[in-house]
Amino acid sequence: ISICRDLPNIEVITFSVNGISDLEPLHQCQNLTELYLRKNNITSLNELFYLKNLPRLRVLWLSENPCCGSDPHRYRMTVLRNLPSLQKLDNQAVTEEELSQALVDGEEITAPPSRRSVDNGCPRSTASSAAESTTETESELLSFTLEETNKIREELGMKPVPRDKFSSFSPRETDCNRKERNNVLNAILLLTKELDVEGLEIVQQTVGRRLQAFQKKELQEE
């Protein structure tokens, strides 16, 4: 997630199912409109402090994080009190009545978390990740990840990925290598939006040579 410090013009970010606990790198993303952080390790709603000054943020998906707690009403009211410009929270539309109620029932966040976790990416132990994965079926996880990835591709003017072609991108394993690859893929897709024609042509040529090298290697192995 630290890569976001160098992407101030990013508009859509999806980092679901990545063990993220710290939102500080997002506070400079002034053009951010959609943020997907479902099923991470965000323990405190005080992390919202880093999102309060993002003027264009309209969609936030934060469910299945420890910070959501056991009281869904208090959680939603607190998020909406601090981010009143949201139009959708956890895939549910925000109403004017909720925004008014949030001023009464929500807790205002005025400072960042005082205690921060050093783990921000792959956790040191995969035991908790493995346990969490049992609460969500593989097909549900694939559906969420596919939807979020296709939102990025749509933003970049790319065709959506068909469901039957998505298995190679799906975080079906909990090991760090698979999560790291998914992060790299998302970062590449996001960074391409920052390039001009000349930059995109360089990327195209580099990718072409890389693919040719892989194809040549496969032929040699056969």
Short mmCIF file of C-alpha atoms in Angstrom, two decimals:
data_model
loop_
_atom_site.label_atom_id
_atom_site.label_comp_id
_atom_site.label_asym_id
_atom_site.label_seq_id
_atom_site.Cartn_x
_atom_site.Cartn_y
_atom_site.Cartn_z
CA ILE A 1 0.00 0.00 0.00
CA SER A 2 3.02 2.32 0.41
CA ILE A 3 3.08 2.69 -3.38
CA CYS A 4 0.04 4.98 -3.04
CA ARG A 5 2.27 7.75 -1.68
CA ASP A 6 3.64 8.10 -5.22
CA LEU A 7 0.23 7.98 -6.94
CA PRO A 8 -1.59 11.20 -5.97
CA ASN A 9 -3.83 11.06 -9.06
CA ILE A 10 -5.14 7.53 -8.52
CA GLU A 11 -8.95 7.38 -8.60
CA VAL A 12 -9.76 3.72 -7.83
CA ILE A 13 -7.83 1.46 -5.44
CA THR A 14 -8.59 -2.16 -4.54
CA PHE A 15 -6.54 -3.81 -1.81
CA SER A 16 -9.04 -6.35 -0.48
CA VAL A 17 -7.74 -9.48 1.29
CA ASN A 18 -4.18 -8.22 1.76
CA GLY A 19 -3.50 -8.00 5.50
CA ILE A 20 -3.40 -4.18 5.40
CA SER A 21 -3.57 -2.39 8.76
CA ASP A 22 -2.33 1.16 8.04
CA LEU A 23 -4.14 3.70 5.84
CA GLU A 24 -1.65 6.53 6.26
CA PRO A 25 -0.21 6.13 2.71
CA LEU A 26 -3.62 7.04 1.26
CA HIS A 27 -3.91 10.53 2.72
CA GLN A 28 -2.23 12.14 -0.31
CA CYS A 29 -4.51 10.49 -2.89
CA GLN A 30 -6.63 13.60 -3.41
CA ASN A 31 -8.36 12.27 -6.55
CA LEU A 32 -9.40 8.96 -4.97
CA THR A 33 -13.07 8.20 -5.61
CA GLU A 34 -13.37 4.46 -4.85
CA LEU A 35 -11.49 2.48 -2.18
CA TYR A 36 -11.89 -1.27 -1.63
CA LEU A 37 -10.37 -2.60 1.61
CA ARG A 38 -12.63 -5.54 2.44
CA LYS A 39 -11.23 -8.33 4.65
CA ASN A 40 -7.94 -6.79 5.79
CA ASN A 41 -6.45 -6.24 9.26
CA ILE A 42 -7.62 -2.69 10.01
CA THR A 43 -8.14 -2.78 13.77
CA SER A 44 -9.16 0.81 14.55
CA LEU A 45 -11.71 3.16 13.01
CA ASN A 46 -9.23 5.91 13.81
CA GLU A 47 -7.57 4.91 10.52
CA LEU A 48 -10.41 6.89 8.91
CA PHE A 49 -8.48 9.98 9.99
CA TYR A 50 -6.32 9.52 6.89
CA LEU A 51 -9.38 9.49 4.60
CA LYS A 52 -11.18 12.54 6.01
CA ASN A 53 -9.40 14.99 3.71
CA LEU A 54 -9.99 13.10 0.47
CA PRO A 55 -12.58 15.37 -1.18
CA ARG A 56 -13.65 13.01 -3.98
CA LEU A 57 -14.05 9.75 -2.07
CA ARG A 58 -17.53 8.43 -2.79
CA VAL A 59 -17.27 4.63 -2.42
CA LEU A 60 -15.69 2.77 0.50
CA TRP A 61 -15.76 -0.97 1.13
CA LEU A 62 -14.41 -1.65 4.62
CA SER A 63 -16.45 -4.62 5.82
CA GLU A 64 -14.88 -7.75 7.36
CA ASN A 65 -12.15 -5.78 9.13
CA PRO A 66 -11.65 -5.97 12.91
CA CYS A 67 -12.53 -2.27 13.19
CA CYS A 68 -16.13 -3.02 12.19
CA GLY A 69 -16.66 -4.52 15.66
CA SER A 70 -19.82 -6.22 16.91
CA ASP A 71 -22.15 -3.23 16.57
CA PRO A 72 -22.87 -2.65 12.85
CA HIS A 73 -24.97 0.48 13.53
CA ARG A 74 -22.25 2.21 15.54
CA TYR A 75 -19.66 1.24 12.92
CA ARG A 76 -21.69 2.62 10.01
CA MET A 77 -22.65 5.79 11.87
CA THR A 78 -19.02 6.48 12.81
CA VAL A 79 -17.80 5.99 9.25
CA LEU A 80 -20.51 8.29 7.85
CA ARG A 81 -19.95 10.98 10.47
CA ASN A 82 -16.30 11.20 9.45
CA LEU A 83 -16.81 10.64 5.71
CA PRO A 84 -20.14 12.38 4.98
CA SER A 85 -19.39 12.61 1.23
CA LEU A 86 -19.69 8.84 0.79
CA GLN A 87 -22.44 7.70 -1.54
CA LYS A 88 -21.92 3.99 -0.91
CA LEU A 89 -20.47 2.16 2.10
CA ASP A 90 -19.87 -1.60 1.99
CA ASN A 91 -21.87 -1.88 -1.23
CA GLN A 92 -24.90 -0.23 0.40
CA ALA A 93 -26.14 3.20 -0.67
CA VAL A 94 -25.89 6.01 1.86
CA THR A 95 -29.11 7.92 2.59
CA GLU A 96 -29.67 11.49 3.78
CA GLU A 97 -31.37 10.09 6.88
CA GLU A 98 -28.26 8.09 7.75
CA LEU A 99 -26.03 11.13 7.36
CA SER A 100 -28.25 13.08 9.75
CA GLN A 101 -28.36 10.23 12.24
CA ALA A 102 -24.59 9.84 12.05
CA LEU A 103 -24.19 13.29 13.61
CA VAL A 104 -25.93 11.90 16.70
CA ASP A 105 -24.85 8.26 16.87
CA GLY A 106 -21.44 8.38 15.21
CA GLU A 107 -18.13 9.06 16.93
CA GLU A 108 -16.02 11.87 15.53
CA ILE A 109 -12.41 10.95 14.82
CA THR A 110 -9.98 13.80 15.39
CA ALA A 111 -6.62 12.02 15.59
CA PRO A 112 -4.82 9.08 13.97
CA PRO A 113 -4.43 5.77 15.85
CA SER A 114 -1.99 5.94 18.75
CA ARG A 115 -0.92 2.34 18.32
CA ARG A 116 0.03 1.03 14.92
CA SER A 117 0.75 -2.46 13.67
CA VAL A 118 4.09 -3.01 11.95
CA ASP A 119 2.61 -5.62 9.65
CA ASN A 120 1.28 -3.99 6.51
CA GLY A 121 1.09 -6.49 3.72
CA CYS A 122 1.67 -10.21 4.16
CA PRO A 123 1.29 -11.22 7.80
CA ARG A 124 4.17 -12.96 9.47
CA SER A 125 1.95 -15.93 10.22
CA THR A 126 -0.62 -17.27 7.79
CA ALA A 127 -2.53 -19.10 10.51
CA SER A 128 -5.08 -16.32 11.02
CA SER A 129 -5.50 -15.87 7.28
CA ALA A 130 -6.15 -19.55 6.85
CA ALA A 131 -8.73 -19.48 9.63
CA GLU A 132 -10.51 -16.49 8.10
CA SER A 133 -10.61 -18.12 4.70
CA THR A 134 -12.82 -20.87 6.09
CA THR A 135 -15.59 -18.33 6.73
CA GLU A 136 -15.84 -17.37 3.09
CA THR A 137 -16.21 -19.81 0.23
CA GLU A 138 -13.80 -19.74 -2.66
CA SER A 139 -16.53 -18.73 -5.10
CA GLU A 140 -17.53 -15.73 -2.95
CA LEU A 141 -13.93 -14.59 -2.67
CA LEU A 142 -13.47 -14.91 -6.42
CA SER A 143 -16.64 -12.90 -7.11
CA PHE A 144 -15.56 -10.01 -4.89
CA THR A 145 -12.03 -9.92 -6.28
CA LEU A 146 -13.23 -10.17 -9.88
CA GLU A 147 -15.67 -7.29 -9.38
CA GLU A 148 -13.03 -5.07 -7.85
CA THR A 149 -10.41 -5.87 -10.48
CA ASN A 150 -12.85 -5.18 -13.30
CA LYS A 151 -13.64 -1.79 -11.78
CA ILE A 152 -9.98 -0.89 -12.19
CA ARG A 153 -9.90 -2.24 -15.76
CA GLU A 154 -13.04 -0.23 -16.62
CA GLU A 155 -11.42 2.90 -15.19
CA LEU A 156 -8.41 2.27 -17.44
CA GLY A 157 -10.57 1.74 -20.53
CA MET A 158 -9.79 -1.98 -20.60
CA LYS A 159 -12.16 -4.88 -21.23
CA PRO A 160 -13.39 -6.72 -18.12
CA VAL A 161 -11.80 -10.05 -17.29
CA PRO A 162 -14.21 -12.97 -17.94
CA ARG A 163 -14.86 -15.14 -14.90
CA ASP A 164 -13.37 -18.23 -16.56
CA LYS A 165 -10.14 -16.31 -17.25
CA PHE A 166 -9.76 -14.92 -13.75
CA SER A 167 -8.43 -17.92 -11.84
CA SER A 168 -4.79 -16.89 -12.27
CA PHE A 169 -5.50 -13.59 -10.50
CA SER A 170 -7.60 -15.00 -7.68
CA PRO A 171 -5.99 -15.07 -4.21
CA ARG A 172 -6.95 -18.70 -3.65
CA GLU A 173 -3.80 -19.29 -1.63
CA THR A 174 -2.90 -17.41 1.53
CA ASP A 175 0.87 -17.42 1.04
CA CYS A 176 2.78 -14.16 0.68
CA ASN A 177 3.98 -14.91 -2.84
CA ARG A 178 0.45 -15.03 -4.25
CA LYS A 179 -0.61 -11.87 -2.41
CA GLU A 180 2.53 -10.06 -3.52
CA ARG A 181 1.86 -10.99 -7.15
CA ASN A 182 -1.69 -9.66 -6.91
CA ASN A 183 -0.40 -6.40 -5.43
CA VAL A 184 2.12 -6.03 -8.24
CA LEU A 185 -0.58 -6.69 -10.85
CA ASN A 186 -2.92 -4.07 -9.36
CA ALA A 187 -0.08 -1.56 -9.09
CA ILE A 188 0.85 -2.06 -12.76
CA LEU A 189 -2.76 -1.59 -13.88
CA LEU A 190 -3.04 1.59 -11.83
CA LEU A 191 0.31 2.99 -12.98
CA THR A 192 -0.51 2.61 -16.67
CA LYS A 193 -3.06 5.39 -16.26
CA GLU A 194 -0.24 7.78 -15.36
CA LEU A 195 1.63 7.16 -18.64
CA ASP A 196 1.45 9.12 -21.88
CA VAL A 197 1.50 7.58 -25.37
CA GLU A 198 5.28 7.29 -25.44
CA GLY A 199 5.34 5.61 -22.05
CA LEU A 200 2.60 3.14 -23.02
CA GLU A 201 4.50 2.23 -26.19
CA ILE A 202 7.60 1.48 -24.14
CA VAL A 203 5.55 -0.74 -21.83
CA GLN A 204 4.00 -2.49 -24.82
CA GLN A 205 7.40 -3.21 -26.35
CA THR A 206 8.80 -4.46 -23.04
CA VAL A 207 5.82 -6.73 -22.43
CA GLY A 208 6.06 -8.05 -25.99
CA ARG A 209 9.71 -8.99 -25.53
CA ARG A 210 8.92 -10.58 -22.18
CA LEU A 211 6.15 -12.69 -23.66
CA GLN A 212 8.37 -13.78 -26.52
CA ALA A 213 11.01 -14.89 -24.02
CA PHE A 214 8.44 -16.94 -22.10
CA GLN A 215 7.10 -18.50 -25.31
CA LYS A 216 10.62 -19.39 -26.45
CA LYS A 217 11.36 -20.98 -23.08
CA GLU A 218 8.15 -23.04 -23.24
CA LEU A 219 9.03 -24.31 -26.72
CA GLN A 220 12.51 -25.31 -25.52
CA GLU A 221 11.05 -27.20 -22.56
CA GLU A 222 8.68 -29.09 -24.87
#
